[in-house]
Short mmCIF file of C-alpha atoms (C1' of nucleotides) in Angstrom, two decimals:
data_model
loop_
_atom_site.label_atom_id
_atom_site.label_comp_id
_atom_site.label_asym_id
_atom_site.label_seq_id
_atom_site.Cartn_x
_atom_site.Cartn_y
_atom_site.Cartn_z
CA UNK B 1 5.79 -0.47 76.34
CA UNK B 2 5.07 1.27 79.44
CA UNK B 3 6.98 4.54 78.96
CA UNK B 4 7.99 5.58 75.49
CA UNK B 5 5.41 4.70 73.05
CA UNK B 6 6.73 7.49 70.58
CA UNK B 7 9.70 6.35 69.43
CA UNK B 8 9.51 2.51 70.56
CA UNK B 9 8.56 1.22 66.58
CA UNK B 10 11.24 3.27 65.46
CA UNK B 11 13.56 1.50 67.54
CA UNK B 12 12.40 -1.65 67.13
CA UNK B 13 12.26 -1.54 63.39
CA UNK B 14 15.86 -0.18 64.16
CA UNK B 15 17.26 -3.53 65.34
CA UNK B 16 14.86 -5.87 63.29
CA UNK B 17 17.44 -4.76 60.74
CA UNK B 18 20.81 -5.69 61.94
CA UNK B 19 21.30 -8.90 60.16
CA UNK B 20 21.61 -12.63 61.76
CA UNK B 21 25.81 -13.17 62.13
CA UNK B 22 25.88 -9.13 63.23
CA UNK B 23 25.59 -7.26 65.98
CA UNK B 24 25.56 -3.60 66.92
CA UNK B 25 25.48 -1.37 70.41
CA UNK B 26 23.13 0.84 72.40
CA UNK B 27 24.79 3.98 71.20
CA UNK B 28 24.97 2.75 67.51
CA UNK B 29 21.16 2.43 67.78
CA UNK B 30 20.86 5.79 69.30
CA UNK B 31 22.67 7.66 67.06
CA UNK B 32 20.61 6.05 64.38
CA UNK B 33 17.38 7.38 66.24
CA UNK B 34 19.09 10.92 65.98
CA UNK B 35 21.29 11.52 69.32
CA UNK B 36 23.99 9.39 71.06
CA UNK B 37 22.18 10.63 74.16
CA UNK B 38 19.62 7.98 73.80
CA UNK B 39 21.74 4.93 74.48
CA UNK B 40 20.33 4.94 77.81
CA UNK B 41 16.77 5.02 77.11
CA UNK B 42 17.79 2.26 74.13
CA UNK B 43 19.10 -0.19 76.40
CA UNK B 44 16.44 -0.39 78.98
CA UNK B 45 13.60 -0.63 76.31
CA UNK B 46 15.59 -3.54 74.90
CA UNK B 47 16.55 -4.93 78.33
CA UNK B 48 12.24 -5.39 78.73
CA UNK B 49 11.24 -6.04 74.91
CA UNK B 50 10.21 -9.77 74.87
CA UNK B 51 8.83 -9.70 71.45
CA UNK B 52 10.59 -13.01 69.40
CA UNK B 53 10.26 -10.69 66.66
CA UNK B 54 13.20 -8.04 67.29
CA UNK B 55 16.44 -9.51 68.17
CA UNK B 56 18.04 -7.56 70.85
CA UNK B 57 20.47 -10.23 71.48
CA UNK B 58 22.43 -8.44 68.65
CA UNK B 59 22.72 -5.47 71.08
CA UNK B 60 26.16 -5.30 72.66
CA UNK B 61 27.89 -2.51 74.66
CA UNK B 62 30.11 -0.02 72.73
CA UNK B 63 33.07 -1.87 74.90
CA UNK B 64 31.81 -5.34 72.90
CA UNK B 65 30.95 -6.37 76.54
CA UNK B 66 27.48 -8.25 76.18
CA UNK B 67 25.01 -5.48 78.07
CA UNK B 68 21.66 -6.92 79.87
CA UNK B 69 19.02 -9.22 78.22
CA UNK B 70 15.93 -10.44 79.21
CA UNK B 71 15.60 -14.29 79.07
CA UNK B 72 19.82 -13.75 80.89
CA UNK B 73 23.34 -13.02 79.08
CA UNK B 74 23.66 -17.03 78.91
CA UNK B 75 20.74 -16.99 76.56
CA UNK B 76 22.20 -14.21 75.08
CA UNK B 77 25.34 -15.61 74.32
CA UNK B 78 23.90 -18.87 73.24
CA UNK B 79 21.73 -16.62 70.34
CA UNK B 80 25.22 -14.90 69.52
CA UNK B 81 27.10 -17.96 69.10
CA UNK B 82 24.21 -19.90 67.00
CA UNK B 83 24.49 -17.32 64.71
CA UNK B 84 28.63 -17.86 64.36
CA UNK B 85 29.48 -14.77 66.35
CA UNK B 86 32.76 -15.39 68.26
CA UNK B 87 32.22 -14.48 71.74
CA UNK B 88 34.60 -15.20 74.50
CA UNK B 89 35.55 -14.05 77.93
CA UNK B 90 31.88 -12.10 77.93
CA UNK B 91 33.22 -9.90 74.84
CA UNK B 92 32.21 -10.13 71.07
CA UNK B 93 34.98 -10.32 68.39
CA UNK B 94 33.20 -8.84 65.57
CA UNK B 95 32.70 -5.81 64.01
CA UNK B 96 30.06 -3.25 65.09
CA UNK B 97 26.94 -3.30 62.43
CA UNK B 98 26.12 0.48 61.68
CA UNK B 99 24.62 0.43 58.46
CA UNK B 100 21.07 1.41 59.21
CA UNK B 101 18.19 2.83 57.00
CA UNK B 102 16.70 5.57 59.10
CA UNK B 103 15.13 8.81 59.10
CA UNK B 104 16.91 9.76 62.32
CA UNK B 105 13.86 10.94 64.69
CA UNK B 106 14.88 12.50 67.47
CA UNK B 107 16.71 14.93 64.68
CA UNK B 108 13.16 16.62 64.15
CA UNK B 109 12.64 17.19 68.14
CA UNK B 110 15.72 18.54 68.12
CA UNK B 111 14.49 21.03 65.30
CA UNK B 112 11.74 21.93 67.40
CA UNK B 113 13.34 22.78 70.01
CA UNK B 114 16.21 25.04 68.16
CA UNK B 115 13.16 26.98 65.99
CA UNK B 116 11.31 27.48 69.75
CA UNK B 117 14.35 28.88 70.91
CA UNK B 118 14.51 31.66 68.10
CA UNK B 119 11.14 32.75 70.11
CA UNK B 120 12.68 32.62 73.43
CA UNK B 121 12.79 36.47 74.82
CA UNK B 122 14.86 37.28 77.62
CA UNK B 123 13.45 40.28 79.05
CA UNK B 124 10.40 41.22 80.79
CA UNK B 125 9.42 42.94 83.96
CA UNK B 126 7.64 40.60 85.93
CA UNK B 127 4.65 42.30 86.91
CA UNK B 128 2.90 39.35 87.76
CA UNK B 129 0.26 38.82 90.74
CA UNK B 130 0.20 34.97 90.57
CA UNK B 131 2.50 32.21 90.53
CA UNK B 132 1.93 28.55 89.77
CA UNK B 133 4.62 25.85 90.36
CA UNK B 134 4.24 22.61 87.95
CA UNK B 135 5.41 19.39 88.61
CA UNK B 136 4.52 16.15 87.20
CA UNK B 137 5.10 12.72 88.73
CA UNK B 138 5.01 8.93 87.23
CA UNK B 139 3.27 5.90 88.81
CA UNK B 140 1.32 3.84 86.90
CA UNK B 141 1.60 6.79 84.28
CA UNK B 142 1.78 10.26 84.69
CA UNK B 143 0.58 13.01 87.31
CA UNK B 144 0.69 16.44 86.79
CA UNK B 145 -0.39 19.30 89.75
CA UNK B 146 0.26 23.28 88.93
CA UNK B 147 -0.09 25.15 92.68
CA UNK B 148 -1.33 29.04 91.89
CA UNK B 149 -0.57 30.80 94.83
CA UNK B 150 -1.27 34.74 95.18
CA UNK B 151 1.94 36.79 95.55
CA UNK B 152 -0.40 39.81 97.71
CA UNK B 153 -0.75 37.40 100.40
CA UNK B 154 1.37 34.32 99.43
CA UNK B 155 -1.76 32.09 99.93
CA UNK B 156 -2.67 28.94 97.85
CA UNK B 157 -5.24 30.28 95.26
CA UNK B 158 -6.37 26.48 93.81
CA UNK B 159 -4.41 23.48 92.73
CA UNK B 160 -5.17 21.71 89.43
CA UNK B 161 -4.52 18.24 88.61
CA UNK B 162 -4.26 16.10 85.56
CA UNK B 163 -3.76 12.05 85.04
CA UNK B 164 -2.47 10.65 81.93
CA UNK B 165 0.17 8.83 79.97
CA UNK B 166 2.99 10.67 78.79
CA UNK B 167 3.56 9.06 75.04
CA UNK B 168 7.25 10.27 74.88
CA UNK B 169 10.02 8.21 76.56
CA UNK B 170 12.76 10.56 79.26
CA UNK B 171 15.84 10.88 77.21
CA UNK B 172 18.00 13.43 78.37
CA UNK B 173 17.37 16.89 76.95
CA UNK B 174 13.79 15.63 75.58
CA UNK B 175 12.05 16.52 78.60
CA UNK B 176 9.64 18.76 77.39
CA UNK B 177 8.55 16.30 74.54
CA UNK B 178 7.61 13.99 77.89
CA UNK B 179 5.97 16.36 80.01
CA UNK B 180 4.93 19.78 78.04
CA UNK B 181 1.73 18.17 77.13
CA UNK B 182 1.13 18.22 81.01
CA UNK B 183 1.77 21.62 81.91
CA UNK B 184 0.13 23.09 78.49
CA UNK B 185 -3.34 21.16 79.37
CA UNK B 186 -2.80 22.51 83.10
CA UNK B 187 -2.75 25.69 82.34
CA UNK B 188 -5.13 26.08 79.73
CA UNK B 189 -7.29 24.78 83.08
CA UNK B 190 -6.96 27.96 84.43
CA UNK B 191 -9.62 30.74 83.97
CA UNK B 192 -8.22 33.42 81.17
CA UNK B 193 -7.61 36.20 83.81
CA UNK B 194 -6.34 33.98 86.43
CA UNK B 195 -3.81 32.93 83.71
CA UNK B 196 -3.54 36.60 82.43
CA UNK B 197 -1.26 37.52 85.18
CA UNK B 198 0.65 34.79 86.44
CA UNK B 199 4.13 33.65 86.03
CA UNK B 200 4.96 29.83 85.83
CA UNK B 201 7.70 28.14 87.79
CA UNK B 202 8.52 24.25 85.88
CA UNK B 203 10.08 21.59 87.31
CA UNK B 204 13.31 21.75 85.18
CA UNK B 205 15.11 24.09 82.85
CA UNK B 206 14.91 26.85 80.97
CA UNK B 207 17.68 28.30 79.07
CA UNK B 208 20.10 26.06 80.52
CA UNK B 209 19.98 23.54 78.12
CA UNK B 210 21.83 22.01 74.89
CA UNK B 211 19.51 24.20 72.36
CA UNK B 212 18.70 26.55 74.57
CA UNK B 213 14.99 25.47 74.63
CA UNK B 214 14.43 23.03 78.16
CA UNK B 215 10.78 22.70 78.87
CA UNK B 216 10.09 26.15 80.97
CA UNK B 217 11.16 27.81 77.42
CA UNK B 218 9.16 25.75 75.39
CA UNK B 219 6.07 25.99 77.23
CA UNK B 220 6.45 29.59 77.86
CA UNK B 221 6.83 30.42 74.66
CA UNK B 222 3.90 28.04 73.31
CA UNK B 223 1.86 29.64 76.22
CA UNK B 224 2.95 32.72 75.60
CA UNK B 225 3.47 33.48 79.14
CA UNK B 226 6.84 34.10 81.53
CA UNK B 227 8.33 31.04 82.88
CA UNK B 228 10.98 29.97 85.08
CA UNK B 229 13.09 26.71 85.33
CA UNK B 230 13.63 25.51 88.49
CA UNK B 231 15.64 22.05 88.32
CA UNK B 232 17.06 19.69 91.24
CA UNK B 233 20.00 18.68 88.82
CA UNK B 234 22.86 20.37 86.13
CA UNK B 235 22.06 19.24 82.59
CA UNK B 236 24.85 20.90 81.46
CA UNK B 237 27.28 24.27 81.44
CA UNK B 238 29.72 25.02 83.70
CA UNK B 239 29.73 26.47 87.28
CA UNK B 240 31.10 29.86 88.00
CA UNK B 241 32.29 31.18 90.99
CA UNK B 242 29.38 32.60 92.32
CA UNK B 243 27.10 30.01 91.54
CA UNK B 244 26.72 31.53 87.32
CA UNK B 245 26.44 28.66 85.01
CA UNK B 246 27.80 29.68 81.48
CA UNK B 247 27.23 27.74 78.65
CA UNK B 248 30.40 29.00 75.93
CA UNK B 249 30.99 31.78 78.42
CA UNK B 250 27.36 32.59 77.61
CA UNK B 251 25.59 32.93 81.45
CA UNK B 252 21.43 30.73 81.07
CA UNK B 253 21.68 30.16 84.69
CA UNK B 254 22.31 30.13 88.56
CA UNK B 255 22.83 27.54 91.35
CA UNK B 256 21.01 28.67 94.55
CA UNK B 257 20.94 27.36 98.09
CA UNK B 258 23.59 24.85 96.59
CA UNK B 259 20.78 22.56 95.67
CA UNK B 260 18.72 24.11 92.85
CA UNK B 261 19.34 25.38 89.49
CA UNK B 262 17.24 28.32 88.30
CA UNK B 263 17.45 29.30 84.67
CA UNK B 264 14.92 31.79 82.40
CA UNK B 265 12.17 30.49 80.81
CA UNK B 266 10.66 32.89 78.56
CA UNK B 267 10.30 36.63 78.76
CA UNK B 268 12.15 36.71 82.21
CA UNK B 269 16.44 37.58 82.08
CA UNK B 270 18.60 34.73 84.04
CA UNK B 271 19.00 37.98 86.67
CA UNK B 272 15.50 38.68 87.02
CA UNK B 273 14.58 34.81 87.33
CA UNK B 274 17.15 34.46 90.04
CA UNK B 275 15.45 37.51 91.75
CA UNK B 276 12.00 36.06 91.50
CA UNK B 277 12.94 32.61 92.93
CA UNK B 278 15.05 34.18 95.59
CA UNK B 279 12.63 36.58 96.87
CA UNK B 280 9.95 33.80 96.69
CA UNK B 281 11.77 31.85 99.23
CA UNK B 282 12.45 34.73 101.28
CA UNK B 283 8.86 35.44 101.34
CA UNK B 284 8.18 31.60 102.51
CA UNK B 285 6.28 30.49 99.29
CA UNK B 286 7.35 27.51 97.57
CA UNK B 287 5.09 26.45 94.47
CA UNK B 288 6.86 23.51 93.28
CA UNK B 289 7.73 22.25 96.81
CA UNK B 290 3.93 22.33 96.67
CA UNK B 291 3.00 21.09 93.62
CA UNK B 292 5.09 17.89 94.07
CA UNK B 293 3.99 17.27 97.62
CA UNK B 294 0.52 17.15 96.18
CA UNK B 295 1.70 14.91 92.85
CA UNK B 296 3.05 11.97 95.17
CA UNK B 297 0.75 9.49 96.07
"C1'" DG X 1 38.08 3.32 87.11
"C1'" DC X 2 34.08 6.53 88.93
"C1'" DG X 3 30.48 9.52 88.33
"C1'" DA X 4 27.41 12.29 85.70
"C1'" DC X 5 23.24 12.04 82.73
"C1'" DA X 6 16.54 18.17 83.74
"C1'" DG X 7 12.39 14.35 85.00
"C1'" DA C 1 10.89 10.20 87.30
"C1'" DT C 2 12.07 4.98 89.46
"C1'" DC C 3 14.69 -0.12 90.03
"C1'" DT C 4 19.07 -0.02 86.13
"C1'" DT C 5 19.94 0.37 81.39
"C1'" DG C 6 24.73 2.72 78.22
"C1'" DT C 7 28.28 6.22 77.07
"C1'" DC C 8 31.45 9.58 77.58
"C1'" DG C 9 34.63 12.55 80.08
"C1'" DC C 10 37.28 13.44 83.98
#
DNA sequence: GCGACAG
DNA sequence: ATCTTGTCGC
């Protein structure tokens, strides 16, 4: 209950309805919230659920190999076979239940994300005299700390800081769902003219991303303002040989330093991001080095 | 079978 | 992101 209160009922209600004698998988419950890419996020809310309520001991891997369980797999297998489900050698024999009543969720995310992208414009000239780096860390709940620093000098102009629950759950490709909320209220911190001319670096992607909408493009275009993604990790696409990434031979981003992945947010091209990052370093300012420094405890 | 899977 | 969970593709 700690992270994703969002779409937790969903997914309870989701297994409350695989009957007694049946049992179904992590994916099979993802795909019923909307995207197989859930499965993860599916699992370890049922691994913790200890309501008596939802039976998660019908939750198997896609393999028929028994997955985790809170009260132990012996438990779990002890549930399974009081119910007449054959299970031997730590494997079900029975078919997968798939038949669920659902509405499919994550589907209208998605949706969101694909109509933000329509907005997304990749062009703009960058003539910017601030930067602010946001990153947003979890202990205990969420943390979120945007770093404006002034590009005439490179100095640290102020550093904001916001505390709160995020109420949506990390599943891959949902980030901005999770933290968005965090940058939006961040900036709208900022004083109108400070905000006026300032570019946003985020903690993540831009245009690299499944539908083209990671959470520098959706903020930037709900802010209205030019972002860039700066993430620690590929989500997806496919390295080139100078460190392009191409999604369908269609270039959203850049490697740099080997370690980083820079892709456009909004009103910035993947070129002129890479420029802006790049010349950043060179110049010895780092917001989101910053800005997470400041977000750990 | 091993690793990847924004944070 | 932390303490571990599933799935898919190489």
């Amino acid at each position: 209950m700690v992270s994703g209160c969002v779409l937790e009922p969903s997914l309870l209600s989701l297994v409350k309805q695989v009957p007694g004698g049946k049992v179904t998988t992590y994916g099979a419950l993802a795909r019923a919230l909307g995207d197989p890419i859930a499965a993860r996020w599916v699992g370890k809310v049922l691994s913790e659920n200890y309501r008596s309520d939802v039976p998660c001991h019908r939750v198997i891997m896609s393999d028929l190999s028994l997955g985790g369980y809170n009260k132990g797999v012996d438990e779990k297998v002890k549930k399974l076979k009081e119910e007449g489900i054959d299970v031997a050698a730590g494997r079900v024999n029975e078919k997968i239940f798939e038949d669920f009543v659902t509405s499919y969720p994550l589907r209208r995310y998605a949706e969101t994300q694909l109509k933000l992208a329509q907005k997304v414009v990749l062009e703009g000239d960058l003539k910017v005299g601030r930067v602010a780096g946001i990153d947003v860390s979890y202990r205990e709940g969420g943390k979120g700390v945007c770093s404006i620093f002034d590009l005439s000098d490179g100095s640290l102009i102020e550093e904001l800081t916001i505390v709160k629950r995020p109420k949506f759950p990390y599943i891959p490709t949902y980030l901005s769902f999770r933290e968005g909320g965090f940058i939006i209220e961040l900036v709208k911190m900022m004083s109108k003219e400070e905000r006026k001319d300032c570019i946003l670096l985020i903690d993540g992607n831009g245009y690299m991303h499944p539908r083209k909408c990671g959470l520098a493009s959706h903020v930037g275009v709900v802010l209205d303002m030019p972002t860039i993604g700066v993430a620690k990790s590929r989500l997806c696409g496919k390295s080139g040989e100078k460190g392009e990434i191409y999604i369908n031979q269609e270039l959203v981003g850049f490697a740099i330093g080997g370690n980083r992945y820079v892709s456009p947010g909004h009103r910035v091209s993947a070129y002129g991001s890479r420029r802006f990052v790049r010349r950043l370093l060179e110049a010895g300012i780092d917001p989101l080095r910053r800005a997470h420094r400041t977000s750990r405890p």
